[in-house]
Amino acid sequence: MRWIYCTIAAATIVGLTAVCGPSPAAAASKKPAAHAGISQQSQACLQCHRSLTPALAEEWRVSAHAGKGVGCYECHRADKTNPAAFEHNGATISVIVSPKDCGGCHQKEVDQQKGSHHAKAGEILASLDNYLGEVVGGSPAVAVGCFQCHGSTIKVLANGKLSPATWPNTGIGRINPDGSAGSCSACHTRHRFAKAQARQPETCGKCHLGPDHPQVEIYQESKHGILWQANKSQLNLDAKSWKPGVDYTAAPSCATCHMGATRTQEVTHDVGDRISWTLRPAISTKLNMVVFDDLSKIDVPEGQPLPKVGDEKKGGDGKLRKVTQVFTWQDRRARMQDVCSACHASGLVTGFYKQFDDLVDMYDDKFAKPATAIMSELYKAKKLTPAPMDEKLEWTYYELWHHEGRRARHGASMSGPDYAWWHGVYEVAKTFYFHFIPEVKEVAGEPLATELLEKYVYSQPAHRWLKEGMSKDQLQQIQDFYKQRYGEQK
Amino acid sequence: MRWIYCTIAAATIVGLTAVCGPSPAAAASKKPAAHAGISQQSQACLQCHRSLTPALAEEWRVSAHAGKGVGCYECHRADKTNPAAFEHNGATISVIVSPKDCGGCHQKEVDQQKGSHHAKAGEILASLDNYLGEVVGGSPAVAVGCFQCHGSTIKVLANGKLSPATWPNTGIGRINPDGSAGSCSACHTRHRFAKAQARQPETCGKCHLGPDHPQVEIYQESKHGILWQANKSQLNLDAKSWKPGVDYTAAPSCATCHMGATRTQEVTHDVGDRISWTLRPAISTKLNMVVFDDLSKIDVPEGQPLPKVGDEKKGGDGKLRKVTQVFTWQDRRARMQDVCSACHASGLVTGFYKQFDDLVDMYDDKFAKPATAIMSELYKAKKLTPAPMDEKLEWTYYELWHHEGRRARHGASMSGPDYAWWHGVYEVAKTFYFHFIPEVKEVAGEPLATELLEKYVYSQPAHRWLKEGMSKDQLQQIQDFYKQRYGEQK
Amino acid sequence: MRWIYCTIAAATIVGLTAVCGPSPAAAASKKPAAHAGISQQSQACLQCHRSLTPALAEEWRVSAHAGKGVGCYECHRADKTNPAAFEHNGATISVIVSPKDCGGCHQKEVDQQKGSHHAKAGEILASLDNYLGEVVGGSPAVAVGCFQCHGSTIKVLANGKLSPATWPNTGIGRINPDGSAGSCSACHTRHRFAKAQARQPETCGKCHLGPDHPQVEIYQESKHGILWQANKSQLNLDAKSWKPGVDYTAAPSCATCHMGATRTQEVTHDVGDRISWTLRPAISTKLNMVVFDDLSKIDVPEGQPLPKVGDEKKGGDGKLRKVTQVFTWQDRRARMQDVCSACHASGLVTGFYKQFDDLVDMYDDKFAKPATAIMSELYKAKKLTPAPMDEKLEWTYYELWHHEGRRARHGASMSGPDYAWWHGVYEVAKTFYFHFIPEVKEVAGEPLATELLEKYVYSQPAHRWLKEGMSKDQLQQIQDFYKQRYGEQK
């Protein structure tokens, strides 16, 4: 199975395709010579890189790109105006291939990606999470941590090289030297860029994992993930059309539900298109979506006024833009339910969403809203300094919603019971009752502590058990069960 | 590889098989027309569901059921006495297919499942775990958490639909509207119901994972799991007969050891048949098994009187029944060791069990019994309220045995050293010495604290290190080693 | 696909190969009769073991060993001087096959393994970790925990059997009855010993996982691990030559980078050959390597004097030996970068190492050195007893470096952002600021606490944020971002 470079054949191709080399016009339009072998310039690249980086070259050789004549130079060539452009053995190239470059051939996908949260992932640079990273942790931790998923803002050094604090980086919201946002190779790993690979759950798991959003772990626990493991080889992963119920059956991957084509929907590269809840903040919200004429998008929380198509409205950057499309959260949910229906009868889908919504509402009302309100009152009463994360209670509250509360909600959203409960609500409850409340008491002091806890916690029936305990009957019932289940414990 | 419904061929089959449609008699006995194409009624179901839920229909089409003429209606048809039965386009069906339904063809498997702990998993509804879920967490957390593994008690609403608080649900101990307990599709995922899938470790990992019983993680760490990954494609997973050493070699999955046929044993659908220890309670016990004439079973802890075959004895529900079989824990262990022996020489098996038993005994004696005794004394002394989980010490104790202590024991039981130690005994010791004991001191106050700790902890040689420290020699030895291993640390 | 033992054919082979049975001379040299069928003695073993342990026999039958005439007896035969030797149906054998035995045919690999850290893994017996295991945990936890990865010191009982406290065991640093150190079957799982299996990441994950060194989890999160999952079936895993960029492309496994042959390097069985940092201790060090004439090796931390080839120097056991080779940490790094270059251009490799080094330096300087210095001062001031792990602060410090600090550093070393940050530096910072410092204050008391914290912590600019908080501008920036990202939170 060892592969051999057919150098004689390759030389022949060079001869045949010499006319297809990038003419100045082609370079300007960034369209590669289609289907007609590899350009002379890319052949020149390969001359060295076949031996310098042989696996890189071979990964490309087996790619769809190679089959269609898209070689090294077709993607890496750069405009001299690109701050990251440099001369390399006579060619002007950029190490970084940005969505702007990919858009030369894949404009539709890049347009979809533009308005997505993925493209905005680099904006976290100005957030609390970044304060945590840069100040509490330290810049080097940001480079190998945050940036690797969110994307760095690539810096070009005085010597024209990329700053190693920001490169290598394939974070999905990378801010590129050419001004574009995103990194297609976050999912379509270079240099094969295989559809089959991008469709696998592990691809999404590069970032969607861990204590704060264990989506891939939840998926792996779910029936979806179990069937993926069982049937992976039968899923037609290489196919161009990849519709559940048409091109493959069980099981769906992340891509199936959040991005994939169905019998009525096209592929989307905005992973938010089918998401009706945002479960990222402390308190969850259903989100309507507004699309502008420049393809940018904003989310408008349920309950806030929605513009109509044709209206002018401020975009994400505060500038006025024309609204071209409006999707309510119900529209977004309907799109997801259309995916569900390839495999599931409608009663199951409805029941699933009811269980999911109920969990989110319960988490919000019982834990997130009281905790958030108490934190806000403590800041107002100057019981906490305005600086974030410099007091223990702030970490307790942060993990309550950012880690545990998300795990509970994500667990419910993708049918991972262990995450909904043990990693989720169980931890939320433990933290809320046995860490958050005691720490609030200490930070607030009396009479504020009692006042806040009465107002936000104990007045809620769901919290009364903590003060009232259990009835004798309840106690007996539990003790009897325990004896039967576990035997008498010495 | 795209599949096409051969509608013309299907129409022909309808013609050929019309005589096989469910006669009233057949419907009553719930036996499908065997091997003779698909019934007219099921064809009618497919008429819509091929387009409504195409992947569901296709999953069924590639199933063994389809090959044997078992269609939609053969499983979903329902007796009008079934509270979940409803009219659907002229047929009386139930969304839920219960073990009673599956037993029409698979009686033996359903009989085995009847006496198993799996079938009783729904009984947790009355337990402390459920108090935790329902009261401390909240009902919606139970629906997406506990119920998804343990099984819900399915409720039929006034309008005849299934209550979304209880459905969808494939929990293995689900209590069905027809009174049966269990859900075959917990493991045999609909609508393909593939043997190959049920034999994969991920199937069991749907529930047997996480902080309180990470069996699948332990398996994955073990040599068994490593070889599974390496040799998965050679394991003959689709075969009818699937005996280790006969039909396949390395590696075993969960199903191999706990359920699978061997050269001398048949398949069992009671996963407890080969288990000699219960590691679920705070304190472990070896369990003998008593089987009754109605196929129900109870466990009798080692040391308690065992009935003889023919005796009458109270079953799990307190009713007197006739004993038909008695298996000691040694019998159960012998069954498991028979599985081991397909791959391992007898010395290895004996050594493994010695190491496993020693770990369990050590955990019990050093940590679980003292902690349990102290908790019991604190309740008696009214230092703790009778209500469970309303005091921090109760959570500390709970995690000590329910999470950490189980991980240690399960890690030892399936050769996952990281779980036996780092996630197990290391955590048990940290919690016991640096959380449990300090909290006991606070809760008990003096002189009770000293009295309890002397009596249950410090009088035990294994705990003396905490008071006596180390000898100078021991200290020097450790320091020397550290210098050599890690170098001098500034 | 069921396999059948061709007993007639086997009988024929016995006839043909009878002349190849182990002559006394062959037995002495421990060389099996090569390529010439199976020896008479091994046939005798199989006579029983085909039915006693059929899967064991079959695993061997499909192995390369079987194909080359290496049977049961060729590996298990033992010298009567071997303390673990015993008579078994007329043959003198040992259950344990040690590196000394494997070296009969695989001398080169055993020689490489001899000097490795793997071979020394059993030395932990005298370390703090072992104190933790033996005393704080308990011996049975060591047997099923520590020993299973580090290796036990196999004890032979008076009756000639192996002590079950030490066997079964495939720990990589096992100390064998014949005096050799190591267990080849730690990675080359018996009885197939397949190259393909040893090359899989799960093999290393048996031990390199978990809270204290989650290497396999980091790999699985990384692009390397993602591509492994996507392309596993195309990796030519069975091939004799397995060079990245020659025999296979994406993706590398653990074996590829740490052990595998490249275009310019041979396979090595010393996994430390290409490692330039040690990230195991509290404080990281770059390590030079000295090789002695008996193939043993020592690491010499950067900054300490390095011997020259031909010098005499104390080896790991304190005895003087002649130095035969010296590799600087730069040499070791160059070897690893040679692997990287099969797939990656040089700029990416340089940038990766810069990010990695920066993270390690930051962790060392900001967290590890201050914490280590403070602990040392507390011991000197007798604020802590000399006994290890009997005070809570010792556990806090231990987890800071041994668990969290390693996760951060390992995460950076293998491109697992979640481990570098959330499981790593985030946890390090939380522990350092909100557990370690408060506990130091309590343990040290005033004025020592203030003195130590000023000297080692607050005087460092990286820690000033804790006292100085944030500027109004910074605060506003964060609040604005939060509003935009998460909406106004009620």
Tab-separated table of C-alpha atoms in Angstrom, chain A residues 46-260:
chain	number	residue	atom	x	y	z
A	46	LEU	CA	5.805	20.403	-4.811
A	47	GLN	CA	9.299	20.045	-6.213
A	48	CYS	CA	10.629	20.911	-2.756
A	49	HIS	CA	7.691	20.148	-0.486
A	50	ARG	CA	7.349	16.574	-1.620
A	51	SER	CA	10.574	15.926	0.207
A	52	LEU	CA	10.477	18.692	2.824
A	53	THR	CA	6.987	17.858	4.050
A	54	PRO	CA	6.067	14.637	2.303
A	55	ALA	CA	2.926	13.793	4.285
A	56	LEU	CA	1.570	17.278	3.725
A	57	ALA	CA	2.064	16.838	-0.003
A	58	GLU	CA	0.477	13.409	0.023
A	59	GLU	CA	-2.526	14.558	2.037
A	60	TRP	CA	-3.084	17.139	-0.666
A	61	ARG	CA	-2.508	14.587	-3.430
A	62	VAL	CA	-5.429	12.455	-2.225
A	63	SER	CA	-7.682	15.487	-1.742
A	64	ALA	CA	-10.534	16.599	-3.964
A	65	HIS	CA	-8.477	19.737	-4.565
A	66	ALA	CA	-5.728	17.807	-6.309
A	67	GLY	CA	-8.273	16.043	-8.478
A	68	LYS	CA	-9.587	19.392	-9.620
A	69	GLY	CA	-6.268	21.054	-10.262
A	70	VAL	CA	-6.240	23.166	-7.132
A	71	GLY	CA	-2.656	23.081	-5.964
A	72	CYS	CA	-0.457	24.766	-3.376
A	73	TYR	CA	-0.202	28.043	-5.184
A	74	GLU	CA	-3.878	28.321	-6.018
A	75	CYS	CA	-4.677	28.644	-2.305
A	76	HIS	CA	-1.505	30.152	-0.851
A	77	ARG	CA	-0.896	32.850	-3.431
A	78	ALA	CA	-1.343	36.297	-1.956
A	79	ASP	CA	-1.932	39.811	-3.000
A	80	LYS	CA	0.962	42.118	-2.196
A	81	THR	CA	-1.512	44.232	-0.235
A	82	ASN	CA	-2.014	41.335	2.170
A	83	PRO	CA	0.104	42.170	5.243
A	84	ALA	CA	1.032	38.494	5.535
A	85	ALA	CA	2.273	38.196	1.945
A	86	PHE	CA	5.940	37.397	1.411
A	87	GLU	CA	8.230	36.357	-1.363
A	88	HIS	CA	9.079	32.671	-1.322
A	89	ASN	CA	11.319	31.352	-4.071
A	90	GLY	CA	9.916	33.801	-6.560
A	91	ALA	CA	6.231	33.522	-5.628
A	92	THR	CA	4.205	35.892	-3.487
A	93	ILE	CA	2.394	33.751	-1.008
A	94	SER	CA	0.835	33.719	2.432
A	95	VAL	CA	1.157	30.911	4.924
A	96	ILE	CA	-2.363	31.610	6.067
A	97	VAL	CA	-5.218	30.712	3.758
A	98	SER	CA	-8.192	32.716	4.919
A	99	PRO	CA	-11.934	32.414	4.233
A	100	LYS	CA	-11.428	35.207	1.702
A	101	ASP	CA	-9.091	32.880	-0.183
A	102	CYS	CA	-11.385	29.842	0.126
A	103	GLY	CA	-14.277	32.023	-0.980
A	104	GLY	CA	-12.682	32.266	-4.410
A	105	CYS	CA	-14.225	28.876	-5.109
A	106	HIS	CA	-16.514	28.343	-2.104
A	107	GLN	CA	-18.298	31.697	-1.916
A	108	LYS	CA	-21.621	30.310	-0.735
A	109	GLU	CA	-20.120	28.492	2.221
A	110	VAL	CA	-18.041	31.506	3.191
A	111	ASP	CA	-21.112	33.736	2.980
A	112	GLN	CA	-22.995	31.420	5.336
A	113	GLN	CA	-20.077	31.281	7.737
A	114	LYS	CA	-19.804	35.080	7.777
A	115	GLY	CA	-22.914	35.676	9.822
A	116	SER	CA	-22.368	32.759	12.201
A	117	HIS	CA	-21.276	32.776	15.820
A	118	HIS	CA	-18.294	30.738	14.677
A	119	ALA	CA	-17.002	33.717	12.713
A	120	LYS	CA	-17.389	35.880	15.807
A	121	ALA	CA	-15.597	33.511	18.154
A	122	GLY	CA	-12.470	35.666	18.079
A	123	GLU	CA	-14.368	38.563	19.609
A	124	ILE	CA	-14.015	36.953	22.986
A	125	LEU	CA	-10.774	38.917	23.100
A	126	ALA	CA	-12.570	41.702	24.906
A	127	SER	CA	-14.575	39.565	27.283
A	128	LEU	CA	-14.412	38.380	30.845
A	129	ASP	CA	-13.241	35.031	29.591
A	130	ASN	CA	-10.287	36.818	28.065
A	131	TYR	CA	-9.639	38.719	31.308
A	132	LEU	CA	-9.537	35.333	32.949
A	133	GLY	CA	-7.143	34.125	30.278
A	134	GLU	CA	-4.849	37.112	29.903
A	135	VAL	CA	-4.704	38.398	33.464
A	136	VAL	CA	-5.659	35.626	35.864
A	137	GLY	CA	-3.989	32.950	33.747
A	138	GLY	CA	-1.443	34.642	31.518
A	139	SER	CA	-0.914	35.403	27.835
A	140	PRO	CA	0.902	32.165	27.039
A	141	ALA	CA	-2.124	30.272	28.321
A	142	VAL	CA	-4.308	32.253	25.951
A	143	ALA	CA	-2.096	31.315	23.002
A	144	VAL	CA	-2.253	27.562	23.623
A	145	GLY	CA	-5.733	27.611	25.178
A	146	CYS	CA	-8.422	30.174	24.259
A	147	PHE	CA	-6.929	31.099	20.887
A	148	GLN	CA	-6.758	27.519	19.648
A	149	CYS	CA	-10.547	27.325	19.565
A	150	HIS	CA	-11.699	30.930	19.417
A	151	GLY	CA	-8.994	32.039	17.034
A	152	SER	CA	-6.176	34.499	17.498
A	153	THR	CA	-5.790	37.863	15.860
A	154	ILE	CA	-2.851	36.967	13.664
A	155	LYS	CA	-0.010	39.442	14.015
A	156	VAL	CA	2.618	39.930	11.333
A	157	LEU	CA	5.997	40.833	12.788
A	158	ALA	CA	8.297	43.526	11.457
A	159	ASN	CA	10.306	40.821	9.704
A	160	GLY	CA	7.206	39.698	7.841
A	161	LYS	CA	6.862	36.487	9.795
A	162	LEU	CA	3.772	35.567	11.774
A	163	SER	CA	4.026	36.212	15.490
A	164	PRO	CA	4.353	32.845	17.228
A	165	ALA	CA	2.080	34.167	19.976
A	166	THR	CA	-0.691	34.049	17.383
A	167	TRP	CA	0.443	31.362	14.940
A	168	PRO	CA	0.054	28.394	14.468
A	169	ASN	CA	-3.661	28.790	14.935
A	170	THR	CA	-6.748	27.220	13.407
A	171	GLY	CA	-9.278	28.741	15.791
A	172	ILE	CA	-12.633	29.018	14.088
A	173	GLY	CA	-12.951	32.782	14.666
A	174	ARG	CA	-9.378	33.646	13.759
A	175	ILE	CA	-8.921	37.225	12.630
A	176	ASN	CA	-6.706	37.049	9.595
A	177	PRO	CA	-4.189	39.567	8.296
A	178	ASP	CA	-6.436	40.193	5.274
A	179	GLY	CA	-9.217	41.326	7.613
A	180	SER	CA	-11.411	38.274	7.189
A	181	ALA	CA	-12.681	36.309	10.191
A	182	GLY	CA	-12.569	32.548	10.460
A	183	SER	CA	-10.503	29.512	9.626
A	184	CYS	CA	-11.996	26.940	7.293
A	185	SER	CA	-9.296	24.466	8.304
A	186	ALA	CA	-10.674	24.517	11.854
A	187	CYS	CA	-13.001	21.804	10.540
A	188	HIS	CA	-11.710	20.938	7.072
A	189	THR	CA	-8.278	19.898	8.228
A	190	ARG	CA	-5.446	20.636	5.865
A	191	HIS	CA	-4.243	19.414	3.493
A	192	ARG	CA	-6.866	16.847	2.571
A	193	PHE	CA	-9.869	18.984	3.501
A	194	ALA	CA	-12.014	15.870	3.432
A	195	LYS	CA	-15.795	16.126	3.704
A	196	ALA	CA	-15.788	12.774	5.477
A	197	GLN	CA	-13.515	14.126	8.190
A	198	ALA	CA	-15.494	17.323	8.702
A	199	ARG	CA	-18.649	15.260	9.172
A	200	GLN	CA	-17.224	13.301	12.092
A	201	PRO	CA	-18.119	14.273	15.645
A	202	GLU	CA	-14.467	14.324	16.716
A	203	THR	CA	-13.954	17.329	14.455
A	204	CYS	CA	-16.421	19.401	16.471
A	205	GLY	CA	-15.034	17.851	19.667
A	206	LYS	CA	-11.770	19.736	19.175
A	207	CYS	CA	-13.505	22.676	20.846
A	208	HIS	CA	-16.937	21.545	21.956
A	209	LEU	CA	-15.807	19.501	24.943
A	210	GLY	CA	-14.759	19.882	28.513
A	211	PRO	CA	-16.146	21.236	31.746
A	212	ASP	CA	-17.836	24.288	30.269
A	213	HIS	CA	-19.559	22.757	27.238
A	214	PRO	CA	-19.103	19.004	26.893
A	215	GLN	CA	-21.104	18.674	23.697
A	216	VAL	CA	-19.032	15.913	22.196
A	217	GLU	CA	-19.078	13.897	25.405
A	218	ILE	CA	-22.846	14.296	25.576
A	219	TYR	CA	-23.170	13.201	21.966
A	220	GLN	CA	-20.977	10.183	22.617
A	221	GLU	CA	-23.188	9.173	25.522
A	222	SER	CA	-26.385	9.608	23.543
A	223	LYS	CA	-28.080	7.060	21.335
A	224	HIS	CA	-26.861	9.134	18.394
A	225	GLY	CA	-23.253	8.661	19.412
A	226	ILE	CA	-23.719	4.985	20.232
A	227	LEU	CA	-25.142	4.303	16.788
A	228	TRP	CA	-22.376	6.376	15.209
A	229	GLN	CA	-19.818	4.019	16.720
A	230	ALA	CA	-21.801	0.970	15.689
A	231	ASN	CA	-22.512	2.034	12.105
A	232	LYS	CA	-19.720	4.438	11.221
A	233	SER	CA	-18.533	2.368	8.291
A	234	GLN	CA	-21.975	2.379	6.670
A	235	LEU	CA	-22.601	6.102	6.701
A	236	ASN	CA	-21.516	7.000	3.227
A	237	LEU	CA	-19.352	9.719	4.729
A	238	ASP	CA	-17.591	10.556	1.479
A	239	ALA	CA	-20.759	11.202	-0.489
A	240	LYS	CA	-21.491	14.574	-2.011
A	241	SER	CA	-25.156	14.413	-1.055
A	242	TRP	CA	-25.451	13.390	2.578
A	243	LYS	CA	-29.080	13.570	3.589
A	244	PRO	CA	-30.341	11.505	6.516
A	245	GLY	CA	-33.026	9.129	5.366
A	246	VAL	CA	-31.796	9.450	1.782
A	247	ASP	CA	-28.066	8.823	1.692
A	248	TYR	CA	-27.626	7.250	5.098
A	249	THR	CA	-29.601	6.277	8.150
A	250	ALA	CA	-28.506	5.916	11.774
A	251	ALA	CA	-26.628	7.694	13.050
A	252	PRO	CA	-26.430	11.438	12.800
A	253	SER	CA	-23.255	13.299	13.699
A	254	CYS	CA	-23.041	16.925	14.855
A	255	ALA	CA	-22.917	17.952	11.200
A	256	THR	CA	-26.130	16.086	10.365
A	257	CYS	CA	-28.338	18.030	12.729
A	258	HIS	CA	-26.659	21.423	12.896
A	259	MET	CA	-25.454	21.828	9.312
A	260	GLY	CA	-26.426	18.997	7.015
